[in-house]
Amino acid sequence: MHDLPRYGIQLHIRETASKERARWEQRQMHRSQKSQGTISHTSGPHRPLSASPPTSSPLHNGNDIGGFEPLSWPEASSSRDSLVFADSPTGTGNSSDVEYWLPSTFDSITSQIDGVTFQSETPLDLPPLINEAITSLSPSLQFSPFLSSDVSDRSTQLTTESLSPDIWPAVISEESLIPWLNVYYERLYPTIPVLDQSTLYSDIFEKRHRTDAQFGAMILSLCAFALTQPIQFNERSNSTSRATQANLLMEEATKMRSCSNFGEVPTLEAVLTSFYLFASLFGSNQHNAAWLRLREAVDLGETLGLPSLETYYGLDPKERERRLRTYLVLSITERAYALQKRHSISFKGRPGWNMKTIRATLQITGNDVPSTAFHDKNDEIIMLGLAQLMNLFDVIDEDVVDCWNEQCKASLGLCQKFNRARVIGIYHSLNQPPSQYLTETQEADVFITQKWLLDRLWQLSFSHKLLDLHETTAALRYDFAITIARDTLKLCQSLGLGAMEVHGIGIIEKIYNIAMSARIAMIYSLPLPDNSVELSHHDIQQGFFDLLLELRGGRHPYFTKFAEEIGTVPPLGVGDAST
């Protein structure tokens, strides 16, 4: 399929954005007039509530270590940003749950197509994805908060015969795709740089999603991912609204590509659809379903031949690049999820090294950083981050995963896969200084993941009884987990909150894991002397308590778990969200 001329794409996006703004304003006026005097709409930011300490002293559950002082609640203003909690929207009727939680501060979105950078006007509230004219036919969809701007008084007269004859689901407003896909490219592409923006937009403008079920399903699942993960605390958000939208998009994506022989002739679009479904389900705390979709993505990738050199011969350079990037993303994700949820892996060995071998054999420029087939200088920096993540996860092979999943007889002292020499080797591989040419978002992903993998190495050493108080190698000492926690706190304090939060609940879980390992290590380690310049054990716990409270305003399960572990009761409304 041929790309549209780059200036044609630029003009089309500007015209589309202009039309969206006009329709959006018309719809808002229509709703305001229709509901005047009956419905109270909430507009603008939620009223912030300053964080305040509990009225009584923090409770303790007996889990304190070494007589630490009770942890204190932070003041309303912090060193990073004022700590505020957004209360839930109020009002009556279905409109009370309307939440346009993605960037209301973006007056425009900068896009780059074929090397041309331009601004495209974007509504302050991103347009909805659900077509209200269609949802009026189905009572089960009327509670959906994101309704299309194409609303007319004749919407209730629609019948199934009047729906579009193509495969695109009529309930989804295709006019809203570009703004939502821009969210992916603004926030998520730096860590998942698989789909080239200009090619994807060209395909959409040529209506490929109306005729290609695999491509259409991929677009829907990608939008669901954009709804689920890149949440920032200063954006208006409502978990019910987000879940409703993401679930509907995932259902439509699944329906669109459903057939009896699905997978017989796999495509890269099918692989990515399953991956984006996994990412959306992971962000929604549905881990059994997420695991199924990740397995599906990896199995489709294996059938497609992503790890095999032979399948790359004769491919178009852009298709070859997309496949190699997908191979890296799946390998990294599979190993990270295996350590998070104790699953097995299918891409065995060293995928990063395998990718370099494929590139060298095919004489693709750049063995360490994937070639610039898409491409601009920013993309090279983005790929540098992905390559560094793969270098970290290359040492987490199937033997390490087997030991992590307790399939090595370590409890009987009979493990033959993980010993002192292996620990030292992995430690030196993981402890290499990362590149200095990363964006702040990439730094958050790469650096925190590096600390987390060192923490997982310490946990494995602990379970295999390899730690010693007097060991000269840092990785084999009990207090190594405390060192990791101390370094992680310093790292997080140097990063912007948004740079961490854009990575979703997964990065919060990593920080929580590091904090919990430090608590275990404190039992076996001597406290620091009073004149030490390092953070004390109590300071470390207080630091993680404050950090977990700050991330997403504490509205995630890991703040609740950590608060319960240290015996501090969070205030009502904090830490009670499932994601």
Coordinates of C-alpha atoms in Angstrom, one line a residue:
M1 CA 0.0 0.0 0.0
H2 CA 1.4 3.4 -1.0
D3 CA 1.9 6.1 1.5
L4 CA 0.0 9.3 1.1
P5 CA 2.1 12.4 0.2
R6 CA 3.4 13.8 3.4
Y7 CA 1.8 17.2 2.9
G8 CA -1.5 15.5 2.1
I9 CA -1.3 13.7 5.5
Q10 CA -0.5 17.0 7.2
L11 CA -3.4 18.8 5.6
H12 CA -5.8 15.8 6.3
I13 CA -4.9 15.8 10.0
R14 CA -5.4 19.5 10.3
E15 CA -8.7 19.4 8.5
T16 CA -9.8 16.4 10.6
A17 CA -8.9 18.1 13.9
S18 CA -10.7 21.3 12.8
K19 CA -13.9 19.3 12.0
E20 CA -13.6 17.4 15.3
R21 CA -13.3 20.7 17.3
A22 CA -16.4 22.1 15.5
R23 CA -18.4 18.9 16.1
W24 CA -17.3 18.7 19.7
E25 CA -18.3 22.3 20.4
Q26 CA -21.6 21.8 18.7
R27 CA -22.3 18.6 20.8
Q28 CA -21.3 20.3 24.0
M29 CA -23.7 23.2 23.2
H30 CA -26.4 20.7 22.3
R31 CA -26.1 18.8 25.5
S32 CA -26.0 21.9 27.6
Q33 CA -29.2 23.2 26.0
K34 CA -30.9 19.8 26.3
S35 CA -30.0 19.3 29.9
Q36 CA -30.5 22.9 31.1
G37 CA -32.2 23.0 34.4
T38 CA -32.2 19.2 34.9
I39 CA -28.6 18.0 34.9
S40 CA -25.6 19.5 36.6
H41 CA -22.6 19.0 34.5
T42 CA -19.1 19.0 35.9
S43 CA -16.6 20.9 33.8
G44 CA -13.0 21.8 34.3
P45 CA -10.7 20.2 36.7
H46 CA -12.0 18.4 39.8
R47 CA -11.9 20.3 43.0
P48 CA -8.5 19.4 44.6
L49 CA -8.5 18.1 48.2
S50 CA -5.3 18.6 50.1
A51 CA -3.8 15.5 51.6
S52 CA -4.1 15.6 55.4
P53 CA -2.8 13.3 58.1
P54 CA -5.2 11.0 59.8
T55 CA -7.0 12.3 62.8
S56 CA -5.4 9.7 65.0
S57 CA -2.0 8.3 65.3
P58 CA -1.0 5.7 62.7
L59 CA -1.9 2.2 63.8
H60 CA 0.8 -0.5 63.8
N61 CA 0.2 -4.2 63.2
G62 CA 3.3 -5.6 64.9
N63 CA 5.4 -5.8 61.8
D64 CA 7.7 -3.0 62.7
I65 CA 11.4 -3.8 62.4
G66 CA 13.9 -2.8 65.0
G67 CA 11.6 -0.3 66.8
F68 CA 11.2 2.1 63.9
E69 CA 9.3 5.3 64.5
P70 CA 5.8 5.5 63.0
L71 CA 5.8 6.7 59.5
S72 CA 4.4 10.2 59.0
W73 CA 2.0 11.5 56.4
P74 CA 3.5 14.1 54.0
E75 CA 2.4 17.7 54.1
A76 CA -0.1 18.9 51.5
S77 CA 2.8 20.4 49.4
S78 CA 5.7 18.2 48.4
S79 CA 9.1 18.8 46.8
R80 CA 7.8 17.6 43.4
D81 CA 4.2 18.9 43.1
S82 CA 1.4 19.7 45.5
L83 CA -0.2 16.4 46.6
V84 CA -3.9 16.5 45.9
F85 CA -6.6 13.9 45.7
A86 CA -9.4 14.2 43.0
D87 CA -12.8 13.3 44.3
S88 CA -15.2 11.4 42.1
P89 CA -17.6 13.3 39.7
T90 CA -21.0 14.0 41.0
G91 CA -24.3 14.7 39.4
T92 CA -27.2 12.8 38.1
G93 CA -27.9 10.8 34.9
N94 CA -25.5 9.1 32.6
S95 CA -23.6 12.3 32.0
S96 CA -22.3 12.3 35.6
D97 CA -19.7 9.7 34.7
V98 CA -18.3 11.6 31.7
E99 CA -14.5 11.8 32.1
Y100 CA -12.2 13.0 29.4
W101 CA -9.2 12.1 31.4
L102 CA -6.5 12.3 28.8
P103 CA -4.5 15.5 28.2
S104 CA -6.8 18.5 28.6
T105 CA -3.8 20.7 28.7
F106 CA -2.8 20.0 25.1
D107 CA -3.8 22.9 22.9
S108 CA -2.1 21.1 20.0
I109 CA -0.3 17.9 19.2
T110 CA 3.0 17.9 17.5
S111 CA 3.3 15.2 14.8
Q112 CA 6.1 14.1 12.5
I113 CA 5.2 12.5 9.2
D114 CA 8.0 11.5 6.8
G115 CA 10.4 13.9 8.6
V116 CA 7.9 16.9 8.5
T117 CA 7.0 18.3 11.9
F118 CA 3.7 20.1 12.3
Q119 CA 1.1 21.1 14.8
S120 CA -2.4 19.7 14.5
E121 CA -5.1 21.5 16.5
T122 CA -6.8 19.2 19.1
P123 CA -9.8 19.8 21.2
L124 CA -9.1 20.5 24.8
D125 CA -11.1 17.4 25.6
L126 CA -10.2 14.5 23.4
P127 CA -13.1 13.3 21.2
P128 CA -15.1 10.2 22.2
L129 CA -14.7 6.8 20.6
I130 CA -18.2 5.5 21.0
N131 CA -21.0 6.4 18.5
E132 CA -24.0 7.7 20.5
A133 CA -26.3 7.2 17.5
I134 CA -25.6 3.5 17.6
T135 CA -25.5 3.2 21.4
S136 CA -29.0 4.5 21.5
L137 CA -30.1 1.2 20.0
S138 CA -28.5 -0.8 22.8
P139 CA -29.4 0.0 26.4
S140 CA -26.4 -1.9 27.6
L141 CA -24.1 0.7 25.9
Q142 CA -25.9 3.8 27.1
F143 CA -23.8 4.2 30.2
S144 CA -20.6 4.5 28.2
P145 CA -19.0 7.9 28.9
F146 CA -17.4 8.6 25.6
L147 CA -20.1 9.4 23.1
S148 CA -19.7 10.4 19.5
S149 CA -20.1 14.0 18.4
D150 CA -22.2 12.9 15.5
V151 CA -25.5 13.1 17.4
S152 CA -28.7 14.0 15.7
D153 CA -32.4 13.9 16.6
R154 CA -32.9 11.1 14.1
S155 CA -30.4 8.8 15.9
T156 CA -33.2 6.7 17.4
Q157 CA -34.5 6.0 13.9
L158 CA -31.4 4.0 12.9
T159 CA -31.9 0.4 12.1
T160 CA -29.4 -2.4 11.4
E161 CA -30.0 -2.0 7.7
S162 CA -28.7 1.6 7.8
L163 CA -25.3 0.6 9.4
S164 CA -22.1 0.7 7.3
P165 CA -21.8 -2.5 5.3
D166 CA -18.0 -2.8 5.9
I167 CA -16.4 -4.7 8.8
W168 CA -15.7 -1.6 11.0
P169 CA -18.0 -1.7 14.1
A170 CA -20.6 1.1 13.8
V171 CA -20.5 1.7 17.5
I172 CA -16.9 3.0 17.2
S173 CA -16.5 6.6 16.0
E174 CA -13.6 6.3 13.4
E175 CA -13.3 10.1 13.3
S176 CA -11.8 10.0 16.8
L177 CA -9.1 7.6 16.0
I178 CA -6.3 10.0 15.1
P179 CA -6.4 12.0 18.4
W180 CA -6.4 8.8 20.4
L181 CA -3.6 7.3 18.4
N182 CA -1.7 10.5 19.0
V183 CA -1.8 9.7 22.7
Y184 CA 0.0 6.4 21.9
Y185 CA 2.7 8.2 19.9
E186 CA 3.1 11.0 22.4
R187 CA 3.3 8.7 25.5
L188 CA 3.7 5.0 24.7
Y189 CA 5.7 4.9 21.5
P190 CA 9.0 5.7 23.2
T191 CA 8.8 2.4 25.1
I192 CA 6.9 0.3 22.5
P193 CA 8.3 1.7 19.2
V194 CA 6.8 -0.8 16.8
L195 CA 4.3 0.9 14.5
D196 CA 5.6 3.6 12.2
Q197 CA 3.3 6.7 12.5
S198 CA 3.2 7.8 8.9
T199 CA 2.5 4.3 7.6
L200 CA -0.2 3.7 10.1
Y201 CA -2.0 7.0 9.4
S202 CA -1.7 6.5 5.7
D203 CA -3.5 3.1 6.1
I204 CA -6.2 4.7 8.2
F205 CA -6.8 7.5 5.7
E206 CA -7.1 4.9 3.0
K207 CA -9.7 3.1 5.1
R208 CA -7.8 -0.1 5.5
H209 CA -9.5 -0.6 8.9
R210 CA -12.8 -1.0 7.1
T211 CA -11.7 -4.0 5.0
D212 CA -8.8 -5.6 6.8
A213 CA -10.1 -7.3 10.0
Q214 CA -6.6 -7.9 11.5
F215 CA -5.6 -4.3 11.0
G216 CA -8.9 -2.9 12.3
A217 CA -8.7 -5.1 15.4
M218 CA -5.1 -3.9 16.0
I219 CA -6.3 -0.2 15.9
L220 CA -9.1 -0.9 18.4
S221 CA -6.8 -2.7 20.8
L222 CA -4.2 0.0 20.5
C223 CA -6.8 2.6 21.4
A224 CA -7.8 0.5 24.4
F225 CA -4.1 0.4 25.5
A226 CA -3.9 4.2 25.2
L227 CA -7.0 4.4 27.5
T228 CA -5.6 2.1 30.1
Q229 CA -1.9 2.8 30.7
P230 CA -0.7 6.4 30.3
I231 CA -2.5 7.9 33.3
Q232 CA -1.1 11.0 34.9
F233 CA -2.2 12.2 38.3
N234 CA -2.9 15.7 37.1
E235 CA -5.4 14.5 34.5
R236 CA -9.0 14.1 35.3
S237 CA -9.6 10.4 35.5
N238 CA -12.4 8.0 36.5
S239 CA -11.6 4.3 36.6
T240 CA -15.1 3.2 35.8
S241 CA -15.2 5.3 32.6
R242 CA -11.8 4.1 31.5
A243 CA -12.6 0.5 32.1
T244 CA -15.9 0.8 30.3
Q245 CA -14.3 2.3 27.2
A246 CA -11.3 -0.1 27.2
N247 CA -13.5 -3.2 27.6
L248 CA -15.8 -2.2 24.8
L249 CA -12.9 -1.6 22.4
M250 CA -11.3 -4.9 23.4
E251 CA -14.6 -6.7 22.8
E252 CA -15.0 -5.2 19.4
A253 CA -11.4 -6.0 18.5
T254 CA -11.9 -9.6 19.5
K255 CA -15.1 -9.9 17.5
M256 CA -13.6 -8.3 14.5
R257 CA -10.8 -10.8 14.1
S258 CA -12.7 -13.9 15.4
C259 CA -12.9 -16.8 13.0
S260 CA -12.6 -20.6 13.3
N261 CA -9.2 -20.8 11.8
F262 CA -7.7 -17.8 13.5
G263 CA -3.9 -18.2 13.6
E264 CA -3.6 -20.5 10.7
V265 CA -2.0 -17.7 8.6
P266 CA -0.6 -15.3 11.3
T267 CA 0.1 -11.7 10.6
L268 CA 2.1 -9.1 12.4
E269 CA -1.2 -7.2 13.0
A270 CA -2.6 -10.3 14.8
V271 CA 0.5 -10.5 17.0
L272 CA 0.3 -6.9 18.0
T273 CA -3.5 -7.0 18.6
S274 CA -2.9 -9.8 21.1
F275 CA -0.1 -7.8 22.7
Y276 CA -2.1 -4.7 23.0
L277 CA -5.0 -6.7 24.5
F278 CA -2.5 -8.1 27.0
A279 CA -1.2 -4.6 27.9
S280 CA -4.8 -3.3 28.4
L281 CA -5.8 -6.2 30.5
F282 CA -2.6 -6.0 32.6
G283 CA -3.4 -2.3 33.2
S284 CA -6.9 -3.3 34.3
N285 CA -5.6 -5.9 36.8
Q286 CA -7.1 -8.8 34.9
H287 CA -4.0 -11.0 35.0
N288 CA -5.4 -14.4 34.0
A289 CA -6.8 -12.9 30.8
A290 CA -3.7 -10.8 30.3
W291 CA -1.5 -14.0 30.5
L292 CA -3.7 -15.7 27.9
R293 CA -3.3 -12.8 25.5
L294 CA 0.5 -12.6 26.0
R295 CA 0.8 -16.3 25.4
E296 CA -1.3 -15.8 22.3
A297 CA 1.0 -13.0 21.0
V298 CA 4.1 -15.0 21.6
D299 CA 2.7 -18.2 20.0
L300 CA 1.6 -16.2 17.0
G301 CA 5.0 -14.6 16.9
E302 CA 6.7 -18.0 16.9
T303 CA 4.4 -19.3 14.2
L304 CA 5.2 -16.1 12.2
G305 CA 8.9 -16.9 12.7
L306 CA 10.0 -13.8 14.6
P307 CA 13.0 -15.6 16.2
S308 CA 14.1 -17.3 12.9
L309 CA 16.6 -15.8 10.5
E310 CA 15.0 -17.5 7.5
T311 CA 11.8 -15.6 7.8
Y312 CA 13.4 -12.2 7.3
Y313 CA 14.9 -12.9 3.8
G314 CA 13.1 -11.0 1.1
L315 CA 11.0 -8.8 3.4
D316 CA 10.4 -5.1 2.7
P317 CA 12.8 -3.1 5.0
K318 CA 9.9 -1.5 6.9
E319 CA 8.2 -4.8 7.5
R320 CA 11.5 -6.4 8.5
E321 CA 12.1 -3.6 11.0
R322 CA 8.6 -3.9 12.4
R323 CA 9.1 -7.7 13.0
L324 CA 12.4 -7.3 14.7
R325 CA 11.1 -4.6 17.0
T326 CA 8.0 -6.7 17.8
Y327 CA 10.4 -9.6 18.6
L328 CA 12.3 -7.5 21.1
V329 CA 9.1 -6.1 22.7
L330 CA 7.6 -9.5 23.1
S331 CA 10.8 -11.0 24.5
I332 CA 11.2 -8.2 27.1
T333 CA 7.6 -8.3 28.1
E334 CA 7.5 -12.1 28.4
R335 CA 10.5 -12.2 30.7
A336 CA 9.3 -9.2 32.8
Y337 CA 5.9 -10.8 33.3
A338 CA 7.4 -14.1 34.1
L339 CA 9.2 -12.5 37.0
Q340 CA 6.1 -10.6 38.1
K341 CA 3.6 -13.4 38.0
R342 CA 5.8 -16.6 38.0
H343 CA 5.1 -17.7 34.4
S344 CA 7.3 -19.6 31.9
I345 CA 8.8 -18.1 28.8
S346 CA 8.8 -19.3 25.2
F347 CA 11.5 -17.1 23.6
K348 CA 14.4 -18.9 25.1
G349 CA 18.2 -18.1 25.0
R350 CA 19.3 -14.6 24.3
P351 CA 16.8 -12.8 22.0
G352 CA 18.9 -9.6 22.0
W353 CA 22.0 -11.5 20.8
N354 CA 19.8 -13.4 18.3
M355 CA 18.6 -10.1 16.9
K356 CA 22.1 -8.9 16.4
T357 CA 23.0 -12.1 14.6
I358 CA 20.0 -11.6 12.3
R359 CA 21.1 -8.1 11.5
A360 CA 24.7 -9.0 10.9
T361 CA 23.7 -11.9 8.6
L362 CA 21.3 -9.7 6.6
Q363 CA 23.9 -6.9 6.7
I364 CA 21.5 -4.4 8.3
T365 CA 23.4 -1.4 9.6
G366 CA 23.9 -1.1 13.3
N367 CA 24.3 -4.3 15.3
D368 CA 23.5 -2.7 18.7
V369 CA 20.8 -0.2 17.7
P370 CA 18.2 -1.3 15.1
S371 CA 18.5 0.4 11.7
T372 CA 16.7 3.6 11.0
A373 CA 14.2 2.3 8.6
F374 CA 11.3 4.4 9.8
H375 CA 13.2 7.0 10.6
D376 CA 14.6 10.1 12.2
K377 CA 17.1 11.0 15.0
N378 CA 14.4 10.8 17.7
D379 CA 13.6 7.2 16.6
E380 CA 17.3 6.3 16.9
I381 CA 17.2 7.5 20.6
I382 CA 14.0 5.6 21.2
M383 CA 15.4 2.4 19.8
L384 CA 18.5 2.9 22.0
G385 CA 16.2 2.6 25.0
L386 CA 14.6 -0.6 23.7
A387 CA 18.0 -2.2 22.9
Q388 CA 19.2 -1.4 26.5
L389 CA 16.2 -3.1 28.0
M390 CA 16.8 -6.2 25.9
N391 CA 20.5 -6.2 27.0
L392 CA 19.2 -6.3 30.6
F393 CA 16.7 -9.1 30.0
D394 CA 19.0 -11.2 27.9
V395 CA 20.6 -12.6 31.1
I396 CA 17.2 -13.6 32.5
D397 CA 17.0 -16.8 30.5
E398 CA 14.9 -19.9 30.9
D399 CA 17.2 -21.3 33.7
V400 CA 16.8 -18.2 35.8
V401 CA 13.0 -18.2 35.2
D402 CA 12.8 -21.9 36.2
C403 CA 14.6 -21.1 39.4
W404 CA 12.3 -18.1 40.0
N405 CA 9.3 -20.4 39.5
E406 CA 10.8 -22.9 42.1
Q407 CA 11.3 -25.6 39.5
C408 CA 15.0 -26.3 40.3
K409 CA 14.8 -28.2 43.7
A410 CA 16.5 -25.3 45.5
S411 CA 14.6 -26.1 48.6
L412 CA 16.4 -29.5 48.7
G413 CA 19.7 -27.9 48.0
L414 CA 19.9 -29.7 44.6
C415 CA 19.7 -26.8 42.2
Q416 CA 22.2 -27.2 39.4
K417 CA 21.3 -24.0 37.5
F418 CA 21.9 -21.2 40.0
N419 CA 25.0 -20.9 42.1
R420 CA 27.5 -18.3 43.4
A421 CA 29.3 -17.9 40.1
R422 CA 26.0 -17.5 38.2
V423 CA 25.0 -14.7 40.6
I424 CA 28.2 -12.8 40.1
G425 CA 28.0 -13.1 36.3
I426 CA 24.4 -11.9 36.2
Y427 CA 25.2 -9.1 38.6
H428 CA 28.1 -7.7 36.4
S429 CA 25.8 -7.9 33.3
L430 CA 23.0 -6.0 35.0
N431 CA 25.2 -3.5 36.8
Q432 CA 26.6 -1.9 33.7
P433 CA 26.0 1.9 33.5
P434 CA 23.1 2.6 31.0
S435 CA 23.4 5.1 28.2
Q436 CA 23.3 8.8 28.8
Y437 CA 21.4 9.5 25.6
L438 CA 17.9 8.6 26.8
T439 CA 14.8 10.7 27.3
E440 CA 13.5 11.1 30.9
T441 CA 10.6 8.7 30.1
Q442 CA 13.1 6.1 28.9
E443 CA 15.4 6.7 31.9
A444 CA 12.5 5.9 34.2
D445 CA 11.8 2.7 32.3
V446 CA 15.4 1.5 31.9
F447 CA 16.9 2.6 35.2
I448 CA 14.0 1.5 37.5
T449 CA 13.9 -1.9 35.6
Q450 CA 17.6 -2.3 36.1
K451 CA 17.2 -1.8 39.9
W452 CA 14.3 -4.2 39.9
L453 CA 16.2 -6.9 38.1
L454 CA 19.0 -6.5 40.6
D455 CA 16.4 -6.9 43.3
R456 CA 15.0 -10.1 41.7
L457 CA 18.6 -11.4 41.6
W458 CA 18.9 -10.7 45.3
Q459 CA 15.6 -12.5 45.9
L460 CA 16.8 -15.6 44.0
S461 CA 20.1 -15.6 45.9
F462 CA 18.1 -15.4 49.2
S463 CA 15.9 -18.3 48.2
H464 CA 18.9 -20.4 47.2
K465 CA 20.6 -19.6 50.5
L466 CA 23.6 -18.0 48.8
L467 CA 23.7 -14.8 50.9
D468 CA 26.3 -14.1 53.6
L469 CA 26.7 -11.2 56.0
H470 CA 30.5 -11.1 55.4
E471 CA 30.5 -11.7 51.6
T472 CA 32.8 -9.4 49.7
T473 CA 30.7 -9.4 46.6
A474 CA 27.9 -6.9 47.0
A475 CA 25.3 -9.0 45.2
L476 CA 25.7 -11.8 47.8
R477 CA 25.3 -9.7 50.9
Y478 CA 22.1 -9.5 52.9
D479 CA 22.2 -5.7 52.9
F480 CA 22.4 -5.5 49.0
A481 CA 18.6 -5.2 48.9
I482 CA 18.9 -2.1 51.2
T483 CA 21.5 -0.6 48.8
I484 CA 19.2 -1.2 45.8
A485 CA 16.3 0.4 47.7
R486 CA 18.3 3.4 48.7
D487 CA 19.6 3.9 45.1
T488 CA 16.0 3.5 43.7
L489 CA 14.7 6.2 46.0
K490 CA 17.4 8.6 44.9
L491 CA 16.7 7.7 41.3
C492 CA 12.9 8.3 41.6
Q493 CA 13.5 11.6 43.3
S494 CA 15.5 12.8 40.3
L495 CA 12.7 11.8 37.8
G496 CA 9.5 13.7 37.1
L497 CA 6.3 12.1 38.3
G498 CA 4.9 11.9 34.8
A499 CA 8.0 10.1 33.4
M500 CA 7.3 7.3 35.9
E501 CA 3.5 7.2 35.7
V502 CA 3.3 6.9 31.9
H503 CA 4.6 3.4 32.3
G504 CA 1.5 2.4 34.2
I505 CA 0.9 0.1 37.1
G506 CA 3.8 -2.2 36.1
I507 CA 6.5 0.3 37.2
I508 CA 4.7 0.9 40.5
E509 CA 4.7 -2.9 41.1
K510 CA 8.5 -2.9 40.5
I511 CA 9.0 -0.1 43.0
Y512 CA 6.9 -1.9 45.6
N513 CA 8.9 -5.2 45.1
I514 CA 12.1 -3.3 45.8
A515 CA 10.6 -1.7 48.9
M516 CA 9.5 -5.1 50.2
S517 CA 12.8 -6.8 49.6
A518 CA 14.5 -4.0 51.7
R519 CA 12.2 -4.8 54.6
I520 CA 13.2 -8.4 54.5
A521 CA 16.9 -7.4 54.3
M522 CA 16.5 -5.1 57.3
I523 CA 15.8 -8.2 59.5
Y524 CA 19.2 -9.7 58.6
S525 CA 21.3 -6.5 58.4
L526 CA 22.8 -4.3 61.1
P527 CA 21.4 -0.8 61.4
L528 CA 23.6 2.0 60.2
P529 CA 25.6 4.0 62.8
D530 CA 24.1 7.3 63.9
N531 CA 26.7 9.3 62.1
S532 CA 26.1 7.6 58.7
V533 CA 25.4 9.9 55.8
E534 CA 23.2 7.2 54.2
L535 CA 19.5 6.9 54.6
S536 CA 18.5 5.0 57.7
H537 CA 16.2 2.0 57.6
H538 CA 13.3 4.2 58.8
D539 CA 14.1 6.8 56.2
I540 CA 14.0 4.2 53.4
Q541 CA 10.6 3.0 54.5
Q542 CA 9.3 6.5 54.9
G543 CA 10.7 7.3 51.4
F544 CA 8.9 4.4 49.7
F545 CA 5.7 5.2 51.6
D546 CA 5.8 8.8 50.3
L547 CA 6.7 7.7 46.8
L548 CA 3.9 5.0 46.6
L549 CA 1.5 7.6 47.9
E550 CA 2.5 10.1 45.3
L551 CA 2.3 7.8 42.3
R552 CA -1.3 8.0 41.0
G553 CA -2.2 9.7 44.3
G554 CA -1.9 6.4 46.1
R555 CA -4.9 5.0 44.2
H556 CA -3.4 1.6 43.4
P557 CA -3.2 -1.7 45.4
Y558 CA 0.6 -1.5 46.1
F559 CA 0.2 1.6 48.3
T560 CA -2.4 -0.3 50.3
K561 CA -0.2 -3.4 50.6
F562 CA 2.8 -1.4 51.7
A563 CA 0.8 0.7 54.2
E564 CA -0.6 -2.5 55.7
E565 CA 2.9 -4.1 55.9
I566 CA 4.3 -1.2 57.8
G567 CA 1.2 -0.8 59.9
T568 CA -0.1 2.5 58.7
V569 CA -3.7 3.0 57.9
P570 CA -4.3 5.1 54.7
P571 CA -7.1 7.7 54.7
L572 CA -10.4 6.8 53.1
G573 CA -10.4 6.9 49.3
V574 CA -6.6 6.3 49.0
G575 CA -5.2 3.0 47.9
D576 CA -8.6 1.4 47.3
A577 CA -8.4 1.3 43.5
S578 CA -7.7 -2.0 41.7
T579 CA -5.2 -0.5 39.4

